[in-house]
Amino acid sequence: MRSNRFEVASMFRARKPRFVSAIYGRLLVFGSLIGSGFVLGEPAQEAENVATALPGTAPLTIEGDLASQMIDAIDGFLDRETARTVARRDRVWREHVTSGQWPEEWITSRKARLAKILGVTDPRVPSPRLSILAPAGQDPVLASGPTYDIYAVRWDVFSDVTGEGLLVVPRTNRSPAAVIAVPDADVSPETLVGLTPGVASESQFARRLAESGCTVLIPQLIPREITKRRNVSLTHREYLYRPAYELGRHIIGYEVQKILAAVDYFAAQVDPGAKPTIAVMGWGEGGMLALYAAALDDRIATVAVSGFFGPREATWSEPVDRNVFSLLKDFGCAEISLLIHPRPVIVEAARGPEVTVPKGLGGAPGSLSTPKLEEVQSEVARANDLLKLAHLPSHLTLMTSGDGRGPYGSEAFLRTFLHTLNPNSNLSALAQGPQWRRENPWQSDRVQRQIDELDRHIQTFLEQSSDVRRQFWSRLDTSSLAKFTETVEWYRRYFYDEIIGRIDLALSAPNPRSRRVYEQPKWTGYEVVLDVFDGVFAYGILLVPKDIRPGERRPVVVCQHGLEGRPRDTIEGDHRAYHDFAARLAEQGFVVFAPQNPYIFGDRFRTLQRKANPIGKTLFSVIVPQHQQIVNWLSSLDFVDPTRIAFYGLSYGGKTAMRVPPLVPQYCLSICSADFNDWVWKNASTRSNYSYVFTGEYEIFEFDLGETFNYAEMATLIAPRPFMVERGHFDGVAPDERVAYEYAKVRFLYEALLGLTEKTEIEWFVGPHTIHGVGTFKFLHRHLGF
């Protein structure tokens, strides 16, 4: 991982001494092998070494950069896995809606699932107040139109979070409807009602609805404005998305909660006769929020969605604040609309927001464009097909503005929406726009105030998250080692299925291929490629000591590189982060395997995480089976003891040390170097300079980790196997006290609860983000019995 105080990321760039560069120059003469990362011990032996395979394996003849080919293979696999997930989702929904009756229980469970993945989980205030914002002694009316008045308002959401926006109240001929009109994130309430420029009058749907007699509330959303935040430039939405996502919350969920708090207010009017019919309409981001809100709350009588409805398979390419973990496993827009049935859903195919968040700023790149008309039509048709299977009438109405890219908020769209609220209602003719009556001193800092409220709320929950995790782990029984081993399995399954994301495909036959790439006095090195599944492969470099006696089975240490690293970085060149620790272990007699993990090539690998998340997967969904195949193959070698295969990783390799050994039982111990810390705090804190909120690792955030698994809990999944932390005092990953705080919980489990005093330790050394290789080497020798 990249240190925030030290430029540790640069440690992972391959640095080749001059003699290595000379060897590379010779390789170019004989063939383009440099991309594969070979470093041969003797240039004169090149032809022989490339052609020589490890006994029992086929020759490896693939040329080019295998790390790059691995990324491409995983990328293609995730595209196929997305299609497979969507097809499976369709089968599951069809099975439920053709069961002979509308599956009320199933629909209820899907609503709960949607609320969970959107982070709509915190209770709102029970009796929200809506307050008019006006300076003392001044007219409460902010602006007026011919038939309505406009107020600046604030309403309660949580005890420490409010919604803000404008309330438009007709003076006469009032409709019994209250509409929450939700603009796109980059459209202000004032613009949507015509007080400030930016939206054509015919698209000012909030104003048009007020002119037609509806009471209209327009919330302020968090815009996409890009702002410099310490080391990176992030949109406001990504800034809040990052810590919220780590804690099982979401910027989408928070804005849905603000809409639902407004529903709470309108539904709680004292006079039952004055309670309005409540509806929601939105465009762009507002259309998305309107759809989700109506799916979660039956009190919303009608929902209208413009500039959003369509397939969600490309959500990975949109701004990252739209990333909803596992959304596609259960929902497309069609399925979400079914959660609203039989209440009307009106869809407008119209121009959507055109947005680009560029690369290179430190945040996640992404873009939004208008949904294609045929895609909107197809998604509506999918919903209707499911309703036909259930023998139910459609509740969807599709309106088209122009060719599907026309102005949003068309008259036909608004007229249809009003008709669903009251068949006798009419859309009033466009009238003169509203005029200001006074200044609004709350408007200039409204966005920042909303950001600050959510930020404080998220940080408060971060402080409480350890208590939430403690409750989550309450079923673990540590009264005996046997009880611990039995009860920890539920958490292991949960970790794999809900946090990492299990790929339910059988491993392929490994089909090992190899070629010799090192010849050293004490060991020989082979580059090895193994099939994993469906085009995905694993590869790395195997170092075999030369003094293994016939019939002898040696222990193995799997040595894992960090961010942007390669296997060779752990073997040669005395890289300042690795200090050839794989080669040093081989010289001590261990069999060593240095795998290539797929966190390399910047945005290319981060795109893998983006593609994986919507189908309920992560980068480690692929890394875990890669390592499972590696240990399976290592266990088959006649010079390897399959009961003594250890894992030792630095930085992102240390991140791997916390996530892979819990799920690959053949790893008999794990060493986490230069990464172990209070991981949830590091990802969710907006106060600390160590936080990933302010770095370019936008893929690092894992949904709902804060409520379930910090590093101490991940170490619990490793127990009772030996576990060690290697920690340099000047490592910029985290301060010593945070590392000690988290490790103390591990020590308490091993020593105080399970009586495994000798099976865990931490080594502190005076140094930076690097392999120290002193206490850890002793730990390996002791626990591997070698």
Short mmCIF file of N, CA, C and O in Angstrom, two decimals, residues 2-6 8 230 674-683 685 687-692 711 725-744 762-765 767-769:
data_model
loop_
_atom_site.label_atom_id
_atom_site.label_comp_id
_atom_site.label_asym_id
_atom_site.label_seq_id
_atom_site.Cartn_x
_atom_site.Cartn_y
_atom_site.Cartn_z
N ARG A 2 0.35 2.31 -0.44
CA ARG A 2 1.14 3.52 -0.46
C ARG A 2 1.11 4.18 0.91
O ARG A 2 0.07 4.37 1.51
N SER A 3 2.27 4.54 1.41
CA SER A 3 2.36 5.29 2.66
C SER A 3 1.95 6.73 2.39
O SER A 3 2.20 7.27 1.32
N ASN A 4 1.35 7.37 3.39
CA ASN A 4 0.96 8.75 3.22
C ASN A 4 2.07 9.73 3.60
O ASN A 4 2.07 10.86 3.16
N ARG A 5 3.01 9.30 4.45
CA ARG A 5 4.09 10.19 4.84
C ARG A 5 5.35 9.96 4.02
O ARG A 5 6.17 10.84 3.85
N PHE A 6 5.52 8.74 3.57
CA PHE A 6 6.69 8.42 2.78
C PHE A 6 6.21 7.98 1.41
O PHE A 6 5.17 7.38 1.27
N VAL A 8 6.07 5.59 -0.43
CA VAL A 8 6.31 4.16 -0.47
C VAL A 8 5.90 3.55 -1.80
O VAL A 8 6.43 2.54 -2.23
N ARG A 230 -6.23 17.48 0.16
CA ARG A 230 -4.89 17.02 0.52
C ARG A 230 -4.15 16.50 -0.72
O ARG A 230 -3.74 17.27 -1.56
N ALA A 674 4.30 -4.65 6.93
CA ALA A 674 4.13 -3.29 6.42
C ALA A 674 2.72 -2.99 5.95
O ALA A 674 2.51 -2.26 5.00
N ASP A 675 1.75 -3.57 6.64
CA ASP A 675 0.35 -3.27 6.28
C ASP A 675 -0.58 -3.34 7.48
O ASP A 675 -1.57 -2.62 7.52
N PHE A 676 -0.31 -4.18 8.45
CA PHE A 676 -1.23 -4.40 9.56
C PHE A 676 -1.45 -3.08 10.32
O PHE A 676 -0.50 -2.40 10.70
N ASN A 677 -2.73 -2.74 10.54
CA ASN A 677 -3.08 -1.53 11.28
C ASN A 677 -4.58 -1.54 11.56
O ASN A 677 -5.27 -2.53 11.28
N ASP A 678 -5.06 -0.47 12.10
CA ASP A 678 -6.51 -0.30 12.31
C ASP A 678 -7.10 0.03 10.94
O ASP A 678 -7.29 1.18 10.57
N TRP A 679 -7.39 -1.03 10.18
CA TRP A 679 -7.70 -0.89 8.76
C TRP A 679 -8.96 -0.08 8.51
O TRP A 679 -9.02 0.73 7.58
N VAL A 680 -9.99 -0.29 9.29
CA VAL A 680 -11.24 0.45 9.09
C VAL A 680 -11.00 1.94 9.30
O VAL A 680 -11.46 2.77 8.52
N TRP A 681 -10.27 2.27 10.35
CA TRP A 681 -9.92 3.68 10.60
C TRP A 681 -9.12 4.24 9.43
O TRP A 681 -9.37 5.37 8.99
N LYS A 682 -8.17 3.50 8.93
CA LYS A 682 -7.32 3.99 7.84
C LYS A 682 -8.14 4.28 6.59
O LYS A 682 -7.81 5.19 5.82
N ASN A 683 -9.20 3.53 6.36
CA ASN A 683 -10.01 3.73 5.17
C ASN A 683 -11.13 4.74 5.36
O ASN A 683 -11.56 5.35 4.37
N SER A 685 -11.38 7.27 8.02
CA SER A 685 -11.14 8.53 8.73
C SER A 685 -10.94 9.67 7.74
O SER A 685 -10.17 9.56 6.78
N ARG A 687 -10.09 12.55 9.22
CA ARG A 687 -9.34 13.41 10.12
C ARG A 687 -7.84 13.12 10.04
O ARG A 687 -7.03 14.00 10.31
N SER A 688 -7.49 11.89 9.71
CA SER A 688 -6.11 11.46 9.78
C SER A 688 -5.36 11.66 8.47
O SER A 688 -5.90 11.40 7.38
N ASN A 689 -4.10 12.06 8.55
CA ASN A 689 -3.25 12.16 7.36
C ASN A 689 -2.87 10.80 6.79
O ASN A 689 -2.37 10.71 5.68
N TYR A 690 -3.09 9.74 7.56
CA TYR A 690 -2.77 8.40 7.09
C TYR A 690 -3.89 7.79 6.24
O TYR A 690 -3.75 6.71 5.69
N SER A 691 -5.01 8.46 6.15
CA SER A 691 -6.22 7.86 5.59
C SER A 691 -6.16 7.70 4.08
O SER A 691 -5.65 8.55 3.35
N TYR A 692 -6.75 6.60 3.61
CA TYR A 692 -6.90 6.36 2.18
C TYR A 692 -7.96 7.27 1.55
O TYR A 692 -8.07 7.30 0.32
N TYR A 711 -8.82 -5.69 10.94
CA TYR A 711 -7.73 -6.64 10.81
C TYR A 711 -7.67 -7.64 11.97
O TYR A 711 -7.26 -8.78 11.78
N VAL A 725 3.02 -10.19 12.75
CA VAL A 725 3.06 -8.85 12.16
C VAL A 725 4.50 -8.36 12.17
O VAL A 725 5.20 -8.49 13.19
N GLU A 726 4.95 -7.81 11.05
CA GLU A 726 6.26 -7.19 10.94
C GLU A 726 6.05 -5.69 10.74
O GLU A 726 5.39 -5.28 9.80
N ARG A 727 6.63 -4.88 11.63
CA ARG A 727 6.28 -3.47 11.68
C ARG A 727 7.50 -2.57 11.87
O ARG A 727 8.21 -2.68 12.87
N GLY A 728 7.77 -1.70 10.90
CA GLY A 728 8.81 -0.70 11.02
C GLY A 728 8.26 0.55 11.68
O GLY A 728 7.18 1.04 11.32
N HIS A 729 9.00 1.08 12.65
CA HIS A 729 8.52 2.24 13.39
C HIS A 729 8.25 3.44 12.47
O HIS A 729 7.38 4.27 12.76
N PHE A 730 8.98 3.54 11.38
CA PHE A 730 8.82 4.68 10.48
C PHE A 730 8.03 4.35 9.22
O PHE A 730 8.13 5.05 8.22
N ASP A 731 7.28 3.29 9.30
CA ASP A 731 6.39 2.92 8.19
C ASP A 731 5.21 3.89 8.16
O ASP A 731 4.50 4.05 9.16
N GLY A 732 5.02 4.54 7.02
CA GLY A 732 3.96 5.54 6.91
C GLY A 732 2.57 4.99 6.73
O GLY A 732 1.62 5.75 6.55
N VAL A 733 2.39 3.66 6.79
CA VAL A 733 1.05 3.08 6.66
C VAL A 733 0.14 3.57 7.79
O VAL A 733 -1.03 3.88 7.57
N ALA A 734 0.68 3.62 9.00
CA ALA A 734 -0.10 4.03 10.17
C ALA A 734 0.88 4.33 11.29
O ALA A 734 2.02 3.87 11.26
N PRO A 735 0.47 5.08 12.31
CA PRO A 735 1.35 5.29 13.46
C PRO A 735 1.42 4.03 14.32
O PRO A 735 0.52 3.19 14.30
N ASP A 736 2.49 3.92 15.08
CA ASP A 736 2.69 2.74 15.92
C ASP A 736 1.49 2.45 16.82
O ASP A 736 1.10 1.30 17.02
N GLU A 737 0.90 3.53 17.39
CA GLU A 737 -0.17 3.29 18.36
C GLU A 737 -1.40 2.64 17.72
O GLU A 737 -2.10 1.86 18.37
N ARG A 738 -1.64 2.94 16.45
CA ARG A 738 -2.78 2.31 15.77
C ARG A 738 -2.49 0.84 15.48
O ARG A 738 -3.38 -0.01 15.56
N VAL A 739 -1.26 0.55 15.11
CA VAL A 739 -0.87 -0.84 14.88
C VAL A 739 -0.96 -1.62 16.19
O VAL A 739 -1.51 -2.73 16.24
N ALA A 740 -0.43 -1.03 17.26
CA ALA A 740 -0.46 -1.70 18.56
C ALA A 740 -1.88 -1.92 19.06
O ALA A 740 -2.21 -2.97 19.62
N TYR A 741 -2.73 -0.92 18.84
CA TYR A 741 -4.14 -1.02 19.26
C TYR A 741 -4.82 -2.22 18.59
O TYR A 741 -5.51 -3.01 19.25
N GLU A 742 -4.61 -2.36 17.30
CA GLU A 742 -5.28 -3.45 16.59
C GLU A 742 -4.65 -4.80 16.93
O GLU A 742 -5.35 -5.80 17.10
N TYR A 743 -3.31 -4.81 17.05
CA TYR A 743 -2.66 -6.09 17.34
C TYR A 743 -2.97 -6.56 18.76
O TYR A 743 -3.01 -7.77 19.03
N ALA A 744 -3.21 -5.64 19.68
CA ALA A 744 -3.54 -6.05 21.05
C ALA A 744 -4.76 -6.97 21.08
O ALA A 744 -4.83 -7.89 21.89
N ILE A 762 4.53 -9.93 17.28
CA ILE A 762 4.77 -8.76 16.43
C ILE A 762 6.23 -8.36 16.62
O ILE A 762 6.76 -8.41 17.73
N GLU A 763 6.90 -8.05 15.54
CA GLU A 763 8.27 -7.55 15.62
C GLU A 763 8.28 -6.08 15.21
O GLU A 763 7.86 -5.72 14.12
N TRP A 764 8.77 -5.24 16.13
CA TRP A 764 8.98 -3.83 15.85
C TRP A 764 10.45 -3.64 15.50
O TRP A 764 11.32 -4.20 16.15
N PHE A 765 10.72 -2.86 14.49
CA PHE A 765 12.11 -2.56 14.17
C PHE A 765 12.22 -1.11 13.73
O PHE A 765 11.23 -0.49 13.33
N GLY A 767 12.87 1.23 11.22
CA GLY A 767 12.97 1.23 9.78
C GLY A 767 11.68 1.66 9.13
O GLY A 767 10.68 1.90 9.81
N PRO A 768 11.67 1.75 7.79
CA PRO A 768 10.50 2.23 7.06
C PRO A 768 9.62 1.07 6.58
O PRO A 768 9.59 -0.01 7.17
N HIS A 769 8.95 1.30 5.48
CA HIS A 769 8.00 0.38 4.85
C HIS A 769 8.80 -0.68 4.08
O HIS A 769 9.03 -0.57 2.89
#
